[in-house]
């Protein structure tokens, strides 16, 4: 990219990177069936029959002011709503296709127009989701996999008929009828050519140069402004250096489903958001309103409760930068601002003293974000030159001051500077993530290597951590020996499924975390160490795989767990 273009790109995404939290809204004709947004394809409903649902679609309860109010109370800064999903039904007044909410329903209002006005009033950015490749209503849309094969013959399709006569004109309408649009959220670009996706980006920019575009505009590589992670996927530290966003469901569906009552709690929303923000990402959290135009009560309840926490702790969320530590911390997460560090401590890890390794700055003052008087907490800072090791200790009051996660503010001398080596954590564990390894392939052997620092020597169990898709048979994936070399000691074993962690915060449905204990090693000295792992499951550097396309078993990391502290 040219320097000038790069500067423009950095400028236009600034608001979004500061925003951190957005509302996704999946709302369409499918709401009338209350079985999610894929119902047309799942039940192979013929176009003529599906069109009939429009004659009964009358979301009289729709109230733009209320919806925008829910987003505001949740602490969300932008709204991305489905202007058209895969069913091809436009949720706005389209002049190029009658299959839209104004022309085809008794409702006759344009909810996008009402939302645009309300968002303007309440100071929140309106953004549109547009299914640019999949369209089950149009006879000529062509996707790599997901086509309407129950009405149309794939061989008779002429893609550019769809592309030039429907997709592009509708995108133009969305960019010209509703004022400034924060971003366009494209999805499922499978099969779209590089040339067509590039032209689409130019096309969007020609109407609104500042409108952001997500990465799903093209199949690969990312030619958008930011990386959309897989649905519900939270990446590991350092997987993505550029701007990124996790689209997430509040239950297990996007479009309204009357069967789905598996709701995330406010606590889990807060934790996931903090985790995402500490890794430099945004959270786009979904609601699926009903055919009457109501955001399900349970969604509103969870969002409002989460919003109360965010309102109290917004200083440590909005406009912050990612944690400078290249690994996850055991007690929570970190965000930073100039001369400031925020420690997001999970309440169950709250204790008399919190320890942080590797912060090089002098801490001028530490206090609780919840304390309006900003009273100083007692701190100690020490440095061990022989192993170049910084330790900060903060004495904490007996009770955690907030719900779920309580935040400590550190005022620093200068901007945060940390030791970016991997090191043993306060508990004595060492976590080595695959994304940070030096990997090599030689003579059909794949090897990953890490350097790290030991501060508390001793005996350790070596544990291999994998994410495993539900219903996957472990033995189908590990039948070769895995080798580990560390401090002159070697281990060689076929990993077993020793421990299955179903509700691991590190991964989401459809994955669970599996631990395999490979053996025991002894580390006698403090200081620098290295570990080499040989295993056929070692992957090239992370590549933006969508979660449903990823392999059944993913090797994520290797851990050293001190045996006396387990
Ligand atoms: O809009 C939401 C989904 O409808 C959309 N992306 C999010 C944001 C999406 N479109 N395609 N896909 C996701 C991937 C396809 C997933 C599938 Fe399935 C798995 C198709 C068939 C199996 C899930 C289960 C969807 C239908 C059945």
Coordinates of C-alpha atoms and ligand atoms in Angstrom, one line a residue:
X1 CA 0.0 0.0 0.0
X2 CA 1.2 3.5 -0.7
X3 CA 2.1 5.7 2.3
X4 CA -0.7 8.1 1.5
X5 CA -3.2 5.3 1.3
X6 CA -2.0 3.8 4.5
X7 CA -2.4 7.1 6.3
X8 CA -5.9 7.4 5.0
X9 CA -6.7 3.9 6.1
X10 CA -5.3 4.5 9.6
X11 CA -7.4 7.7 9.8
X12 CA -10.7 6.3 8.7
X13 CA -10.5 3.3 11.1
X14 CA -9.7 5.4 14.2
X15 CA -13.2 5.8 15.5
X16 CA -13.8 2.1 15.2
X17 CA -10.6 1.1 17.0
X18 CA -11.6 3.3 19.9
X19 CA -15.2 2.0 19.9
X20 CA -14.4 -1.6 20.9
X21 CA -18.0 -2.7 21.3
X22 CA -20.8 -2.9 18.7
X23 CA -24.2 -4.4 18.3
X24 CA -24.9 -6.9 15.5
X25 CA -28.6 -7.2 14.6
X26 CA -29.8 -10.1 12.5
X27 CA -33.3 -9.2 11.5
X28 CA -35.1 -10.3 8.4
X29 CA -38.1 -12.0 6.9
X30 CA -36.8 -15.3 8.5
X31 CA -37.8 -13.9 11.9
X32 CA -41.4 -14.8 10.9
X33 CA -40.4 -18.5 11.1
X34 CA -38.4 -18.1 14.3
X35 CA -35.9 -20.7 13.3
X36 CA -32.8 -18.7 12.6
X37 CA -31.6 -16.9 9.5
X38 CA -30.7 -20.1 7.6
X39 CA -34.3 -21.5 7.7
X40 CA -34.9 -21.0 4.0
X41 CA -32.0 -23.2 3.1
X42 CA -32.3 -25.6 6.0
X43 CA -35.9 -26.4 5.0
X44 CA -35.4 -25.9 1.3
X45 CA -38.3 -23.5 1.1
X46 CA -39.2 -22.6 -2.5
X47 CA -38.9 -18.9 -3.4
X48 CA -42.6 -18.6 -4.2
X49 CA -43.5 -20.0 -0.8
X50 CA -40.9 -17.9 1.0
X51 CA -42.2 -14.7 -0.6
X52 CA -45.6 -15.4 0.9
X53 CA -44.2 -14.8 4.4
X54 CA -43.7 -11.2 3.5
X55 CA -47.5 -10.7 3.2
X56 CA -47.7 -11.5 7.0
X57 CA -44.5 -9.7 8.1
X58 CA -45.7 -6.7 10.1
X59 CA -43.3 -5.8 12.9
X60 CA -45.5 -3.1 14.4
X61 CA -43.5 -3.1 17.7
X62 CA -40.4 -2.0 15.9
X63 CA -39.1 1.1 17.6
X64 CA -35.8 2.6 16.4
X65 CA -35.5 4.7 19.5
X66 CA -35.7 1.7 21.8
X67 CA -33.3 -0.4 19.8
X68 CA -30.7 2.3 19.7
X69 CA -31.3 2.9 23.4
X70 CA -30.5 -0.7 24.2
X71 CA -27.3 -0.5 22.3
X72 CA -26.4 2.7 24.1
X73 CA -27.2 1.3 27.5
X74 CA -25.0 -1.7 26.7
X75 CA -22.1 0.6 26.0
X76 CA -22.1 -0.2 22.3
X77 CA -20.7 2.5 19.9
X78 CA -21.9 1.1 16.6
X79 CA -24.7 -1.0 15.2
X80 CA -24.4 -3.4 12.3
X81 CA -27.8 -4.5 11.0
X82 CA -28.7 -7.0 8.2
X83 CA -29.9 -4.9 5.3
X84 CA -30.0 -8.1 3.3
X85 CA -29.1 -11.6 4.5
X86 CA -28.8 -14.8 2.5
X87 CA -32.6 -15.0 1.9
X88 CA -32.3 -12.0 -0.4
X89 CA -35.0 -10.0 1.4
X90 CA -34.1 -6.3 1.6
X91 CA -34.9 -4.8 5.0
X92 CA -35.0 -1.3 3.5
X93 CA -36.8 0.4 0.6
X94 CA -34.9 -0.9 -2.4
X95 CA -35.8 0.6 -5.8
X96 CA -34.2 -2.1 -7.7
X97 CA -35.9 -5.1 -6.2
X98 CA -39.5 -5.4 -5.0
X99 CA -38.7 -8.1 -2.5
X100 CA -38.2 -5.6 0.3
X101 CA -39.8 -4.6 3.6
X102 CA -41.5 -1.5 2.1
X103 CA -43.0 -2.9 -1.1
X104 CA -43.7 -6.5 -0.1
X105 CA -45.1 -6.3 3.4
X106 CA -48.1 -4.7 5.1
X107 CA -45.6 -2.9 7.4
X108 CA -44.6 -0.5 4.6
X109 CA -42.1 1.4 6.7
X110 CA -38.3 1.6 6.1
X111 CA -36.7 0.5 9.4
X112 CA -33.2 1.4 8.1
X113 CA -34.3 5.0 7.6
X114 CA -35.8 5.2 11.1
X115 CA -32.6 3.7 12.5
X116 CA -30.4 6.0 10.5
X117 CA -32.3 9.0 12.0
X118 CA -32.2 7.6 15.5
X119 CA -28.5 6.7 15.4
X120 CA -27.8 10.2 14.3
X121 CA -29.8 11.6 17.2
X122 CA -28.2 9.3 19.8
X123 CA -24.7 9.6 18.5
X124 CA -24.0 6.0 17.4
X125 CA -22.7 4.8 14.1
X126 CA -25.0 2.9 11.8
X127 CA -23.5 0.1 9.7
X128 CA -25.0 -2.4 7.3
X129 CA -24.5 -6.1 6.8
X130 CA -25.1 -7.1 3.2
X131 CA -24.9 -10.7 1.9
X132 CA -23.1 -9.9 -1.4
X133 CA -22.6 -13.4 -2.7
X134 CA -25.2 -15.7 -1.2
X135 CA -28.7 -14.8 -2.3
X136 CA -31.2 -17.6 -2.4
X137 CA -34.0 -15.5 -3.9
X138 CA -32.1 -14.4 -7.0
X139 CA -31.8 -17.0 -9.8
X140 CA -28.3 -16.0 -10.7
X141 CA -26.4 -15.6 -7.5
X142 CA -23.5 -18.1 -7.3
X143 CA -21.6 -19.1 -4.1
X144 CA -18.9 -21.7 -3.8
X145 CA -21.2 -24.0 -1.6
X146 CA -24.4 -22.4 -0.4
X147 CA -26.8 -22.0 -3.4
X148 CA -30.5 -22.3 -3.8
X149 CA -30.5 -25.6 -5.6
X150 CA -34.1 -26.4 -4.8
X151 CA -35.5 -23.7 -7.1
X152 CA -32.7 -23.0 -9.6
X153 CA -30.3 -25.0 -11.8
X154 CA -26.7 -24.1 -11.0
X155 CA -25.7 -24.7 -14.7
X156 CA -28.1 -22.0 -15.9
X157 CA -26.8 -19.3 -13.6
X158 CA -25.2 -16.1 -15.0
X159 CA -23.4 -14.6 -11.9
X160 CA -22.9 -11.2 -13.5
X161 CA -26.6 -10.8 -14.0
X162 CA -27.0 -11.0 -10.2
X163 CA -23.8 -8.9 -9.5
X164 CA -24.5 -6.0 -11.8
X165 CA -28.3 -5.9 -11.6
X166 CA -28.9 -6.6 -7.9
X167 CA -25.8 -6.7 -5.6
X168 CA -24.0 -3.6 -6.7
X169 CA -27.1 -1.4 -7.2
X170 CA -28.4 -2.4 -3.7
X171 CA -25.0 -1.6 -2.1
X172 CA -25.2 1.7 -3.9
X173 CA -28.6 2.4 -2.4
X174 CA -27.4 1.6 1.0
X175 CA -24.5 4.0 0.6
X176 CA -26.7 6.8 -0.8
X177 CA -30.0 6.7 1.0
X178 CA -29.1 6.7 4.6
X179 CA -26.4 9.3 5.2
X180 CA -22.9 8.4 6.5
X181 CA -22.5 4.6 7.0
X182 CA -19.9 3.5 9.5
X183 CA -19.0 0.3 7.8
X184 CA -20.3 -2.4 5.4
X185 CA -20.1 -5.9 6.8
X186 CA -19.9 -8.4 4.0
X187 CA -20.1 -12.2 4.6
X188 CA -19.4 -15.5 3.0
X189 CA -17.4 -14.4 -0.1
X190 CA -16.7 -18.0 -1.2
X191 CA -16.3 -18.2 -4.9
X192 CA -16.1 -14.4 -5.5
X193 CA -13.1 -13.6 -7.7
X194 CA -10.3 -11.4 -6.5
X195 CA -11.0 -8.9 -9.3
X196 CA -14.7 -8.6 -8.3
X197 CA -14.0 -8.2 -4.6
X198 CA -11.4 -5.5 -5.4
X199 CA -13.8 -3.7 -7.6
X200 CA -16.5 -3.8 -5.0
X201 CA -14.1 -2.2 -2.5
X202 CA -13.4 0.6 -5.0
X203 CA -17.2 0.9 -5.7
X204 CA -17.9 1.4 -2.0
X205 CA -15.2 4.0 -1.6
X206 CA -16.5 5.9 -4.6
X207 CA -19.7 6.7 -2.7
X208 CA -18.3 6.9 0.9
X209 CA -14.5 7.0 1.1
X210 CA -14.6 6.7 4.9
X211 CA -16.9 3.7 5.1
X212 CA -15.0 0.8 6.6
X213 CA -15.2 -2.7 5.0
X214 CA -14.6 -5.9 6.8
X215 CA -12.4 -8.7 5.5
X216 CA -15.2 -11.0 4.5
X217 CA -15.7 -8.8 1.4
X218 CA -13.2 -11.3 -0.3
X219 CA -12.4 -14.9 0.3
X220 CA -8.7 -14.2 0.9
X221 CA -6.5 -12.2 1.3
X222 CA -7.9 -9.4 3.5
X223 CA -8.5 -6.4 1.3
X224 CA -10.9 -4.8 3.8
X225 CA -10.1 -2.4 6.6
X226 CA -10.0 -5.0 9.3
X227 CA -10.1 -8.7 9.9
X228 CA -13.4 -10.4 10.8
X229 CA -12.5 -13.4 13.0
X230 CA -14.6 -16.6 12.5
X231 CA -18.0 -16.5 14.1
X232 CA -17.6 -16.6 17.9
X233 CA -13.8 -17.0 17.5
X234 CA -11.5 -15.3 20.0
X235 CA -7.9 -15.5 18.7
X236 CA -4.9 -15.9 20.9
X237 CA -2.5 -13.1 21.7
X238 CA -0.5 -12.0 18.8
X239 CA -2.5 -13.9 16.1
X240 CA -3.4 -10.6 14.5
X241 CA -1.4 -7.4 14.5
X242 CA -3.9 -5.4 12.5
X243 CA -7.4 -4.3 13.6
X244 CA -9.9 -7.2 14.1
X245 CA -13.3 -8.0 15.4
X246 CA -15.1 -11.1 16.8
X247 CA -18.7 -11.4 15.7
X248 CA -20.5 -13.2 18.6
X249 CA -23.9 -14.6 19.4
X250 CA -25.6 -13.9 22.7
X251 CA -27.2 -17.3 22.6
X252 CA -26.4 -19.8 19.9
X253 CA -28.3 -18.2 17.0
X254 CA -28.0 -15.1 14.9
X255 CA -31.5 -14.7 13.6
X256 CA -34.4 -15.1 16.1
X257 CA -34.9 -18.7 17.2
X258 CA -37.7 -19.6 19.5
X259 CA -35.9 -22.9 20.5
X260 CA -32.7 -21.3 21.6
X261 CA -32.5 -20.4 25.2
X262 CA -28.8 -20.9 25.8
X263 CA -27.9 -17.4 26.8
X264 CA -24.4 -16.1 27.7
X265 CA -24.4 -14.4 31.1
X266 CA -23.4 -10.7 31.7
X267 CA -20.3 -12.0 33.4
X268 CA -19.3 -14.1 30.4
X269 CA -19.9 -11.2 28.0
X270 CA -17.8 -8.9 30.2
X271 CA -15.0 -11.5 30.4
X272 CA -15.0 -12.1 26.7
X273 CA -15.1 -8.4 25.9
X274 CA -12.2 -7.7 28.2
X275 CA -10.2 -10.6 26.7
X276 CA -10.9 -9.3 23.2
X277 CA -10.1 -5.7 24.0
X278 CA -6.8 -6.7 25.7
X279 CA -5.8 -8.4 22.5
X280 CA -6.6 -5.3 20.4
X281 CA -9.9 -6.4 19.0
X282 CA -13.5 -5.3 18.9
X283 CA -16.6 -7.3 20.0
X284 CA -19.6 -7.3 17.7
X285 CA -22.3 -8.8 19.8
X286 CA -25.6 -10.0 18.2
X287 CA -29.3 -9.7 19.0
X288 CA -32.0 -11.4 16.9
X289 CA -35.2 -9.4 17.1
X290 CA -38.6 -11.1 16.6
X291 CA -41.0 -10.8 13.7
X292 CA -42.9 -8.3 15.9
X293 CA -39.8 -6.1 16.0
X294 CA -38.8 -6.8 19.5
X295 CA -35.3 -7.5 20.8
X296 CA -35.8 -10.6 23.0
X297 CA -36.2 -9.6 26.6
X298 CA -33.4 -11.9 27.8
X299 CA -31.0 -10.2 25.4
X300 CA -31.9 -6.8 26.7
X301 CA -31.5 -7.9 30.3
X302 CA -28.0 -9.4 29.7
X303 CA -26.9 -6.4 27.7
X304 CA -28.1 -3.9 30.2
X305 CA -26.4 -5.7 33.1
X306 CA -23.1 -5.9 31.1
X307 CA -23.6 -2.3 30.2
X308 CA -23.6 -1.2 33.8
X309 CA -20.2 -2.7 34.3
X310 CA -18.9 -1.2 31.1
X311 CA -20.2 2.2 32.1
X312 CA -18.3 2.1 35.4
X313 CA -15.1 0.8 33.8
X314 CA -15.2 2.5 30.3
X315 CA -12.0 4.3 31.0
X316 CA -10.2 1.0 30.9
X317 CA -11.9 -0.2 27.7
X318 CA -12.7 2.6 25.1
X319 CA -9.8 4.1 23.3
X320 CA -7.3 1.7 24.9
X321 CA -4.5 -0.3 23.2
X322 CA -3.8 -4.0 23.5
X323 CA -1.8 -5.5 26.3
X324 CA 2.0 -5.2 25.6
X325 CA 2.5 -8.6 27.2
X326 CA 2.7 -11.2 24.4
X327 CA 0.8 -13.8 26.5
X328 CA -2.3 -14.2 28.6
X329 CA -2.0 -13.4 32.3
X330 CA -3.3 -15.8 34.9
X331 CA -5.4 -13.4 36.8
X332 CA -7.0 -11.5 34.0
X333 CA -6.0 -9.0 31.3
X334 CA -4.3 -5.7 30.6
X335 CA -5.1 -2.7 28.5
X336 CA -3.0 0.5 28.1
X337 CA -3.2 4.2 27.4
X338 CA -0.3 6.7 27.3
X339 CA 1.5 6.5 30.7
X340 CA -1.2 4.2 32.0
X341 CA -1.8 0.5 32.5
X342 CA -5.2 -1.0 33.5
X343 CA -5.1 -4.4 35.2
X344 CA -8.4 -6.2 34.8
X345 CA -8.4 -8.7 37.6
X346 CA -10.9 -11.5 37.6
X347 CA -12.7 -11.4 41.0
X348 CA -12.0 -15.1 41.8
X349 CA -8.3 -14.3 41.5
X350 CA -8.5 -11.3 43.9
X351 CA -6.1 -11.8 46.8
X352 CA -4.1 -9.8 49.4
X353 CA -1.5 -9.1 46.9
X354 CA -1.3 -9.0 43.1
X355 CA 2.0 -9.7 41.4
X356 CA 3.0 -8.6 37.9
X357 CA 6.2 -9.7 36.2
X358 CA 8.0 -7.9 33.5
X359 CA 6.8 -4.3 33.8
X360 CA 9.9 -2.1 33.4
X361 CA 8.4 1.4 34.2
X362 CA 8.4 3.0 37.5
X363 CA 4.9 3.0 38.9
X364 CA 4.0 6.4 40.1
X365 CA 0.7 5.4 41.6
X366 CA -1.7 2.5 41.8
X367 CA -5.4 2.8 42.6
X368 CA -8.7 1.1 42.1
X369 CA -10.8 2.4 39.2
X370 CA -13.8 2.0 41.4
X371 CA -12.4 4.4 44.0
X372 CA -13.5 7.9 43.1
X373 CA -11.0 9.3 45.6
X374 CA -8.1 7.4 43.8
X375 CA -6.5 6.5 47.1
X376 CA -3.0 5.0 46.5
X377 CA -2.6 1.2 47.0
X378 CA 0.7 0.2 48.6
X379 CA 3.2 -1.1 46.0
X380 CA 6.7 -2.6 45.9
X381 CA 8.9 -2.9 42.8
X382 CA 12.0 -5.0 42.6
X383 CA 14.6 -5.9 39.9
X384 CA 16.9 -8.9 39.8
X385 CA 19.7 -8.1 37.5
X386 CA 21.2 -11.6 37.1
X387 CA 18.0 -12.8 35.3
X388 CA 16.8 -9.3 34.2
X389 CA 13.6 -9.7 36.1
X390 CA 11.1 -7.0 37.2
X391 CA 8.4 -7.7 39.8
X392 CA 5.6 -5.4 40.9
X393 CA 3.6 -6.2 44.0
X394 CA 0.3 -4.4 44.8
X395 CA -1.4 -4.8 48.1
X396 CA -5.1 -5.1 47.6
X397 CA -8.1 -4.4 49.9
X398 CA -9.9 -7.5 51.2
X399 CA -12.8 -7.3 48.8
X400 CA -12.9 -6.9 45.1
X401 CA -14.6 -3.5 44.5
X402 CA -16.6 -4.4 41.4
X403 CA -18.7 -7.2 40.0
X404 CA -17.0 -9.9 37.9
X405 CA -13.7 -8.0 37.1
X406 CA -12.2 -5.2 39.2
X407 CA -9.7 -2.8 37.7
X408 CA -6.5 -1.4 39.1
X409 CA -5.1 1.7 37.4
X410 CA -1.3 2.1 37.2
X411 CA 0.1 5.5 36.5
X412 CA 3.4 5.0 34.9
X413 CA 6.5 7.0 34.4
X414 CA 6.4 7.1 30.6
X415 CA 4.5 4.8 28.3
X416 CA 4.3 1.1 29.2
X417 CA 7.5 -0.8 28.6
X418 CA 7.5 -4.5 29.2
X419 CA 9.9 -7.5 29.1
X420 CA 8.5 -9.2 26.0
X421 CA 10.3 -12.5 26.6
X422 CA 8.1 -15.5 27.5
X423 CA 8.5 -16.2 31.2
X424 CA 7.4 -18.3 34.0
X425 CA 4.2 -16.9 35.5
X426 CA 3.6 -16.0 39.1
X427 CA 1.9 -19.4 39.8
X428 CA 5.1 -21.2 38.5
X429 CA 3.5 -22.2 35.1
X430 CA 5.0 -21.5 31.8
X431 CA 2.6 -21.2 28.8
X432 CA 4.0 -21.4 25.3
X433 CA 1.6 -20.7 22.6
X434 CA 2.1 -22.1 19.1
X435 CA 1.5 -18.7 17.4
X436 CA 4.7 -17.4 19.1
X437 CA 6.9 -20.4 18.3
X438 CA 9.7 -20.5 15.8
X439 CA 8.6 -23.3 13.5
X440 CA 10.6 -25.4 11.1
X441 CA 10.0 -28.4 8.8
X442 CA 12.9 -30.7 8.2
X443 CA 13.0 -34.2 6.9
X444 CA 9.2 -34.5 7.3
X445 CA 9.5 -33.5 10.9
X446 CA 7.7 -30.4 12.2
X447 CA 9.4 -28.6 15.1
X448 CA 8.3 -25.6 17.2
X449 CA 10.8 -23.8 19.5
X450 CA 10.4 -21.3 22.2
X451 CA 12.9 -19.3 24.4
X452 CA 11.7 -18.4 27.9
X453 CA 12.8 -17.3 31.3
X454 CA 12.6 -19.3 34.5
X455 CA 12.4 -17.5 37.8
X456 CA 11.3 -20.4 40.1
X457 CA 13.2 -23.6 39.2
X458 CA 11.7 -27.0 40.1
X459 CA 10.0 -30.0 38.7
X460 CA 7.3 -29.6 36.0
X461 CA 4.7 -31.7 34.1
X462 CA 4.8 -31.0 30.4
X463 CA 1.3 -30.6 29.1
X464 CA 0.2 -30.4 25.5
X465 CA -2.9 -28.2 25.0
X466 CA -5.3 -28.8 22.0
X467 CA -8.6 -27.6 20.9
X468 CA -10.8 -30.4 19.8
X469 CA -14.1 -30.2 17.9
X470 CA -17.0 -31.9 19.6
X471 CA -17.6 -35.5 18.5
X472 CA -14.0 -35.8 17.3
X473 CA -12.2 -39.1 18.2
X474 CA -8.9 -38.2 19.7
X475 CA -7.2 -41.4 18.5
X476 CA -7.9 -40.5 14.9
X477 CA -5.6 -37.5 15.2
X478 CA -2.7 -38.5 17.5
X479 CA -1.1 -41.7 16.5
X480 CA 2.5 -40.5 16.1
X481 CA 4.9 -39.8 18.9
X482 CA 5.4 -36.3 20.1
X483 CA 8.9 -35.3 21.2
X484 CA 9.9 -32.6 23.7
X485 CA 13.4 -31.4 24.4
X486 CA 14.2 -29.1 27.3
X487 CA 17.2 -28.5 29.5
X488 CA 19.0 -31.6 28.2
X489 CA 16.0 -33.8 28.9
X490 CA 13.9 -35.5 26.3
X491 CA 10.3 -36.9 26.4
X492 CA 8.7 -39.1 23.7
X493 CA 5.1 -40.2 23.9
X494 CA 1.8 -40.5 22.0
X495 CA -0.4 -37.9 23.6
X496 CA -3.6 -39.1 25.3
X497 CA -6.8 -37.3 26.1
X498 CA -6.0 -36.9 29.8
X499 CA -8.3 -34.0 30.6
X500 CA -11.2 -32.6 28.7
X501 CA -12.2 -29.0 29.6
X502 CA -15.6 -28.4 28.1
X503 CA -16.2 -24.8 29.2
X504 CA -12.7 -23.4 28.6
X505 CA -12.8 -19.7 28.3
X506 CA -10.0 -20.0 25.7
X507 CA -12.2 -21.6 23.1
X508 CA -15.8 -21.6 22.1
X509 CA -18.4 -24.0 20.7
X510 CA -17.8 -26.3 18.8
X511 CA -14.4 -26.7 20.5
X512 CA -13.3 -27.9 23.9
X513 CA -9.9 -27.9 25.4
X514 CA -7.9 -31.1 25.8
X515 CA -4.8 -31.6 28.0
X516 CA -2.3 -34.4 27.5
X517 CA 0.4 -34.9 30.1
X518 CA 3.5 -35.8 28.2
X519 CA 5.9 -36.4 31.1
X520 CA 8.0 -34.7 33.8
X521 CA 11.1 -32.5 33.6
X522 CA 13.4 -30.8 36.1
X523 CA 14.7 -27.3 35.6
X524 CA 17.5 -26.6 38.1
X525 CA 18.5 -23.0 37.3
X526 CA 16.8 -19.6 37.0
X527 CA 17.4 -17.8 33.7
X528 CA 17.0 -18.5 30.1
X529 CA 15.7 -21.8 28.8
X530 CA 14.3 -23.2 25.6
X531 CA 11.9 -25.9 24.7
X532 CA 11.6 -27.7 21.4
X533 CA 8.5 -29.7 20.4
X534 CA 8.3 -32.1 17.5
X535 CA 4.8 -33.0 16.4
X536 CA 3.0 -33.5 13.1
X537 CA 0.2 -31.2 14.2
X538 CA 2.3 -28.1 14.2
X539 CA 0.8 -25.6 11.7
X540 CA 2.2 -22.7 9.7
X541 CA 1.6 -19.3 11.2
X542 CA -2.1 -18.5 11.9
X543 CA -4.2 -18.0 8.8
X544 CA -7.6 -16.5 9.0
X545 CA -9.6 -19.7 9.1
X546 CA -13.2 -19.5 9.8
X547 CA -14.1 -21.7 12.8
X548 CA -16.3 -24.1 10.9
X549 CA -13.6 -24.8 8.3
X550 CA -10.8 -25.4 10.9
X551 CA -9.4 -28.8 11.5
X552 CA -11.0 -31.2 14.0
X553 CA -8.0 -31.0 16.4
X554 CA -5.9 -27.9 16.7
X555 CA -2.6 -27.8 18.6
X556 CA -2.6 -24.5 20.5
X557 CA 0.2 -24.5 23.1
X558 CA 2.4 -26.4 25.5
X559 CA 2.6 -25.8 29.2
X560 CA 5.0 -26.5 32.0
X561 CA 3.0 -27.0 35.2
X562 CA 5.0 -27.0 38.5
X563 CA 4.2 -30.3 40.2
X564 CA 4.2 -29.0 43.8
X565 CA 1.7 -26.3 42.9
X566 CA -0.9 -28.2 40.9
Ligands
LIG1 O1 -24.9 -14.1 9.5 C1 -24.4 -15.2 10.3 C2 -24.5 -16.5 9.5 O2 -25.7 -16.7 8.9 C3 -23.4 -16.3 8.5 N1 -22.4 -15.5 9.2 C4 -22.9 -15.1 10.5 C5 -22.4 -13.7 10.9 C6 -22.9 -17.5 7.9 N2 -23.2 -17.8 6.6 N3 -22.6 -18.9 6.3 N4 -22.0 -19.3 7.3 C7 -22.2 -18.5 8.3 C8 -21.2 -20.5 7.3 C9 -22.0 -21.7 7.0 C10 -22.3 -22.5 8.1 C11 -23.0 -23.7 7.9 FE1 -24.7 -24.3 8.7 C12 -22.8 -24.9 8.6 C13 -23.9 -24.0 6.9 C14 -24.3 -25.4 7.1 C15 -23.6 -25.9 8.2 C16 -25.1 -23.3 10.4 C17 -25.6 -24.6 10.5 C18 -25.6 -22.7 9.4 C19 -26.5 -23.6 8.8 C20 -26.5 -24.7 9.4

